Amino acid sequence: MRSFEERLKGGHPNSLGNTIEVVEEVLNDNHHFDELFNCYFSDDELVRLRVSSAVKRVCISKKEMVIPYIDILLKKVSKIDQASTQWTLALLFQMLEDDMNEEQLAESKAILRRNLENHKDWIVLNNSMETLYHWLEKDSQLKQWLQKLLKKLTSDSRKSVSKRAMKLLKKLSEQENT
């Protein structure tokens, strides 16, 4: 049998390729998750894109498989300079919030804040905004920071980014007025 890395290579960049069948294999035999996760460190950008999708799908179905990898997500995967990896991290961090200790949660917030301040990809920005917004109730300092950045992002030239920022600012305003 070919490795997961080989099976995730090739094809059109917008296709899932063999991602779904790889996820099904991993869900049927947890011992394969480590091999899948290590595909994050492939030299092939398309493999990293697909492994991001696969890890997200595994987390949705069997979060307990991903929990032991939180530190690697924070310390190593977060250093991968690829939009698909960064936007998936925002989703994973939100799904894994209750499974993180205070230090891990603080690091995940720092990663998403950096992404929101520095990243150019619209999906990274949108997912980072959503996850940080989700965490506002428990973090008043984050609320002040995010409110300021959302105001800046309302003038972003990309409609999806500016509209998301406006929507979240409106929700914040409504919460403050109740």
mmCIF file of N, CA, C and O in Angstrom, residues 51-94:
data_model
loop_
_atom_site.group_PDB
_atom_site.id
_atom_site.type_symbol
_atom_site.label_atom_id
_atom_site.label_comp_id
_atom_site.label_asym_id
_atom_site.label_seq_id
_atom_site.Cartn_x
_atom_site.Cartn_y
_atom_site.Cartn_z
ATOM 1 N N VAL A 51 -3.747 17.398 3.883
ATOM 2 C CA VAL A 51 -3.641 16.898 5.250
ATOM 3 C C VAL A 51 -4.377 17.843 6.205
ATOM 4 O O VAL A 51 -4.984 17.403 7.173
ATOM 5 N N SER A 52 -4.356 19.135 5.915
ATOM 6 C CA SER A 52 -5.124 20.077 6.731
ATOM 7 C C SER A 52 -6.606 19.725 6.694
ATOM 8 O O SER A 52 -7.275 19.677 7.726
ATOM 9 N N SER A 53 -7.101 19.468 5.503
ATOM 10 C CA SER A 53 -8.499 19.077 5.355
ATOM 11 C C SER A 53 -8.775 17.759 6.077
ATOM 12 O O SER A 53 -9.795 17.607 6.756
ATOM 13 N N ALA A 54 -7.857 16.831 5.951
ATOM 14 C CA ALA A 54 -8.036 15.517 6.582
ATOM 15 C C ALA A 54 -8.025 15.616 8.106
ATOM 16 O O ALA A 54 -8.873 15.019 8.782
ATOM 17 N N VAL A 55 -7.093 16.363 8.663
ATOM 18 C CA VAL A 55 -7.005 16.484 10.124
ATOM 19 C C VAL A 55 -8.256 17.174 10.672
ATOM 20 O O VAL A 55 -8.797 16.781 11.702
ATOM 21 N N LYS A 56 -8.741 18.177 9.957
ATOM 22 C CA LYS A 56 -9.986 18.840 10.369
ATOM 23 C C LYS A 56 -11.131 17.830 10.392
ATOM 24 O O LYS A 56 -11.914 17.776 11.351
ATOM 25 N N ARG A 57 -11.236 17.008 9.382
ATOM 26 C CA ARG A 57 -12.313 16.014 9.293
ATOM 27 C C ARG A 57 -12.178 14.968 10.404
ATOM 28 O O ARG A 57 -13.185 14.541 10.981
ATOM 29 N N VAL A 58 -10.953 14.566 10.696
ATOM 30 C CA VAL A 58 -10.734 13.617 11.794
ATOM 31 C C VAL A 58 -11.152 14.265 13.113
ATOM 32 O O VAL A 58 -11.818 13.638 13.943
ATOM 33 N N CYS A 59 -10.790 15.518 13.308
ATOM 34 C CA CYS A 59 -11.126 16.217 14.548
ATOM 35 C C CYS A 59 -12.642 16.319 14.728
ATOM 36 O O CYS A 59 -13.151 16.161 15.834
ATOM 37 N N ILE A 60 -13.351 16.563 13.665
ATOM 38 C CA ILE A 60 -14.813 16.635 13.734
ATOM 39 C C ILE A 60 -15.397 15.289 14.152
ATOM 40 O O ILE A 60 -16.307 15.217 14.969
ATOM 41 N N SER A 61 -14.848 14.199 13.623
ATOM 42 C CA SER A 61 -15.390 12.867 13.885
ATOM 43 C C SER A 61 -14.869 12.227 15.167
ATOM 44 O O SER A 61 -15.624 11.579 15.893
ATOM 45 N N LYS A 62 -13.560 12.383 15.400
ATOM 46 C CA LYS A 62 -12.928 11.742 16.566
ATOM 47 C C LYS A 62 -11.884 12.687 17.151
ATOM 48 O O LYS A 62 -10.681 12.481 17.007
ATOM 49 N N LYS A 63 -12.368 13.708 17.817
ATOM 50 C CA LYS A 63 -11.487 14.742 18.360
ATOM 51 C C LYS A 63 -10.386 14.159 19.249
ATOM 52 O O LYS A 63 -9.268 14.662 19.270
ATOM 53 N N GLU A 64 -10.691 13.076 19.935
ATOM 54 C CA GLU A 64 -9.716 12.481 20.853
ATOM 55 C C GLU A 64 -8.432 12.038 20.149
ATOM 56 O O GLU A 64 -7.378 11.919 20.780
ATOM 57 N N MET A 65 -8.495 11.824 18.850
ATOM 58 C CA MET A 65 -7.297 11.456 18.106
ATOM 59 C C MET A 65 -6.364 12.657 17.923
ATOM 60 O O MET A 65 -5.147 12.497 17.841
ATOM 61 N N VAL A 66 -6.923 13.850 17.864
ATOM 62 C CA VAL A 66 -6.144 15.055 17.604
ATOM 63 C C VAL A 66 -5.603 15.683 18.888
ATOM 64 O O VAL A 66 -4.542 16.309 18.875
ATOM 65 N N ILE A 67 -6.285 15.494 19.992
ATOM 66 C CA ILE A 67 -5.905 16.127 21.268
ATOM 67 C C ILE A 67 -4.426 15.927 21.615
ATOM 68 O O ILE A 67 -3.753 16.892 21.983
ATOM 69 N N PRO A 68 -3.859 14.730 21.495
ATOM 70 C CA PRO A 68 -2.441 14.563 21.839
ATOM 71 C C PRO A 68 -1.474 15.357 20.948
ATOM 72 O O PRO A 68 -0.292 15.470 21.262
ATOM 73 N N TYR A 69 -1.965 15.913 19.859
ATOM 74 C CA TYR A 69 -1.136 16.644 18.902
ATOM 75 C C TYR A 69 -1.243 18.163 19.063
ATOM 76 O O TYR A 69 -0.681 18.905 18.260
ATOM 77 N N ILE A 70 -1.942 18.623 20.086
ATOM 78 C CA ILE A 70 -2.135 20.064 20.270
ATOM 79 C C ILE A 70 -0.797 20.798 20.329
ATOM 80 O O ILE A 70 -0.614 21.823 19.662
ATOM 81 N N ASP A 71 0.141 20.300 21.107
ATOM 82 C CA ASP A 71 1.432 20.990 21.215
ATOM 83 C C ASP A 71 2.173 21.045 19.884
ATOM 84 O O ASP A 71 2.815 22.048 19.568
ATOM 85 N N ILE A 72 2.081 19.999 19.093
ATOM 86 C CA ILE A 72 2.747 20.001 17.786
ATOM 87 C C ILE A 72 2.047 20.989 16.847
ATOM 88 O O ILE A 72 2.710 21.691 16.077
ATOM 89 N N LEU A 73 0.722 21.073 16.936
ATOM 90 C CA LEU A 73 -0.002 22.072 16.151
ATOM 91 C C LEU A 73 0.487 23.469 16.502
ATOM 92 O O LEU A 73 0.735 24.298 15.631
ATOM 93 N N LEU A 74 0.649 23.716 17.791
ATOM 94 C CA LEU A 74 1.055 25.043 18.266
ATOM 95 C C LEU A 74 2.513 25.361 17.950
ATOM 96 O O LEU A 74 2.827 26.479 17.552
ATOM 97 N N LYS A 75 3.386 24.420 18.150
ATOM 98 C CA LYS A 75 4.823 24.689 18.059
ATOM 99 C C LYS A 75 5.412 24.469 16.673
ATOM 100 O O LYS A 75 6.391 25.118 16.313
ATOM 101 N N LYS A 76 4.859 23.549 15.913
ATOM 102 C CA LYS A 76 5.453 23.221 14.616
ATOM 103 C C LYS A 76 4.535 23.534 13.437
ATOM 104 O O LYS A 76 4.948 24.202 12.490
ATOM 105 N N VAL A 77 3.310 23.038 13.486
ATOM 106 C CA VAL A 77 2.406 23.240 12.354
ATOM 107 C C VAL A 77 2.117 24.730 12.170
ATOM 108 O O VAL A 77 2.034 25.215 11.045
ATOM 109 N N SER A 78 2.019 25.464 13.261
ATOM 110 C CA SER A 78 1.736 26.903 13.163
ATOM 111 C C SER A 78 2.848 27.672 12.455
ATOM 112 O O SER A 78 2.632 28.790 12.000
ATOM 113 N N LYS A 79 4.016 27.080 12.330
ATOM 114 C CA LYS A 79 5.152 27.731 11.654
ATOM 115 C C LYS A 79 5.137 27.513 10.145
ATOM 116 O O LYS A 79 5.926 28.104 9.423
ATOM 117 N N ILE A 80 4.242 26.653 9.666
ATOM 118 C CA ILE A 80 4.156 26.375 8.231
ATOM 119 C C ILE A 80 3.524 27.583 7.551
ATOM 120 O O ILE A 80 2.409 27.973 7.871
ATOM 121 N N ASP A 81 4.260 28.155 6.622
ATOM 122 C CA ASP A 81 3.805 29.358 5.931
ATOM 123 C C ASP A 81 2.964 28.973 4.719
ATOM 124 O O ASP A 81 3.420 29.007 3.574
ATOM 125 N N GLN A 82 1.742 28.564 5.007
ATOM 126 C CA GLN A 82 0.816 28.159 3.957
ATOM 127 C C GLN A 82 -0.592 28.497 4.435
ATOM 128 O O GLN A 82 -0.993 28.126 5.539
ATOM 129 N N ALA A 83 -1.333 29.176 3.615
ATOM 130 C CA ALA A 83 -2.669 29.654 4.009
ATOM 131 C C ALA A 83 -3.578 28.524 4.477
ATOM 132 O O ALA A 83 -4.241 28.645 5.508
ATOM 133 N N SER A 84 -3.603 27.421 3.750
ATOM 134 C CA SER A 84 -4.514 26.331 4.120
ATOM 135 C C SER A 84 -4.204 25.790 5.513
ATOM 136 O O SER A 84 -5.112 25.408 6.248
ATOM 137 N N THR A 85 -2.949 25.754 5.861
ATOM 138 C CA THR A 85 -2.568 25.300 7.197
ATOM 139 C C THR A 85 -3.055 26.291 8.242
ATOM 140 O O THR A 85 -3.624 25.906 9.267
ATOM 141 N N GLN A 86 -2.870 27.573 7.980
ATOM 142 C CA GLN A 86 -3.246 28.595 8.949
ATOM 143 C C GLN A 86 -4.760 28.703 9.112
ATOM 144 O O GLN A 86 -5.250 28.874 10.222
ATOM 145 N N TRP A 87 -5.511 28.608 8.023
ATOM 146 C CA TRP A 87 -6.955 28.720 8.194
ATOM 147 C C TRP A 87 -7.516 27.488 8.889
ATOM 148 O O TRP A 87 -8.460 27.579 9.659
ATOM 149 N N THR A 88 -6.900 26.326 8.663
ATOM 150 C CA THR A 88 -7.348 25.116 9.353
ATOM 151 C C THR A 88 -7.012 25.186 10.835
ATOM 152 O O THR A 88 -7.801 24.741 11.670
ATOM 153 N N LEU A 89 -5.855 25.754 11.173
ATOM 154 C CA LEU A 89 -5.511 25.897 12.592
ATOM 155 C C LEU A 89 -6.571 26.691 13.340
ATOM 156 O O LEU A 89 -6.930 26.336 14.462
ATOM 157 N N ALA A 90 -7.075 27.753 12.739
ATOM 158 C CA ALA A 90 -8.121 28.543 13.402
ATOM 159 C C ALA A 90 -9.330 27.663 13.718
ATOM 160 O O ALA A 90 -9.888 27.731 14.824
ATOM 161 N N LEU A 91 -9.710 26.813 12.787
ATOM 162 C CA LEU A 91 -10.844 25.913 13.001
ATOM 163 C C LEU A 91 -10.522 24.863 14.062
ATOM 164 O O LEU A 91 -11.343 24.579 14.951
ATOM 165 N N LEU A 92 -9.334 24.285 13.973
ATOM 166 C CA LEU A 92 -8.930 23.263 14.945
ATOM 167 C C LEU A 92 -8.842 23.838 16.352
ATOM 168 O O LEU A 92 -9.290 23.205 17.314
ATOM 169 N N PHE A 93 -8.264 25.023 16.473
ATOM 170 C CA PHE A 93 -8.143 25.630 17.800
ATOM 171 C C PHE A 93 -9.510 25.834 18.433
ATOM 172 O O PHE A 93 -9.686 25.612 19.623
ATOM 173 N N GLN A 94 -10.481 26.243 17.647
ATOM 174 C CA GLN A 94 -11.818 26.424 18.201
ATOM 175 C C GLN A 94 -12.409 25.079 18.633
ATOM 176 O O GLN A 94 -12.995 24.968 19.700
#
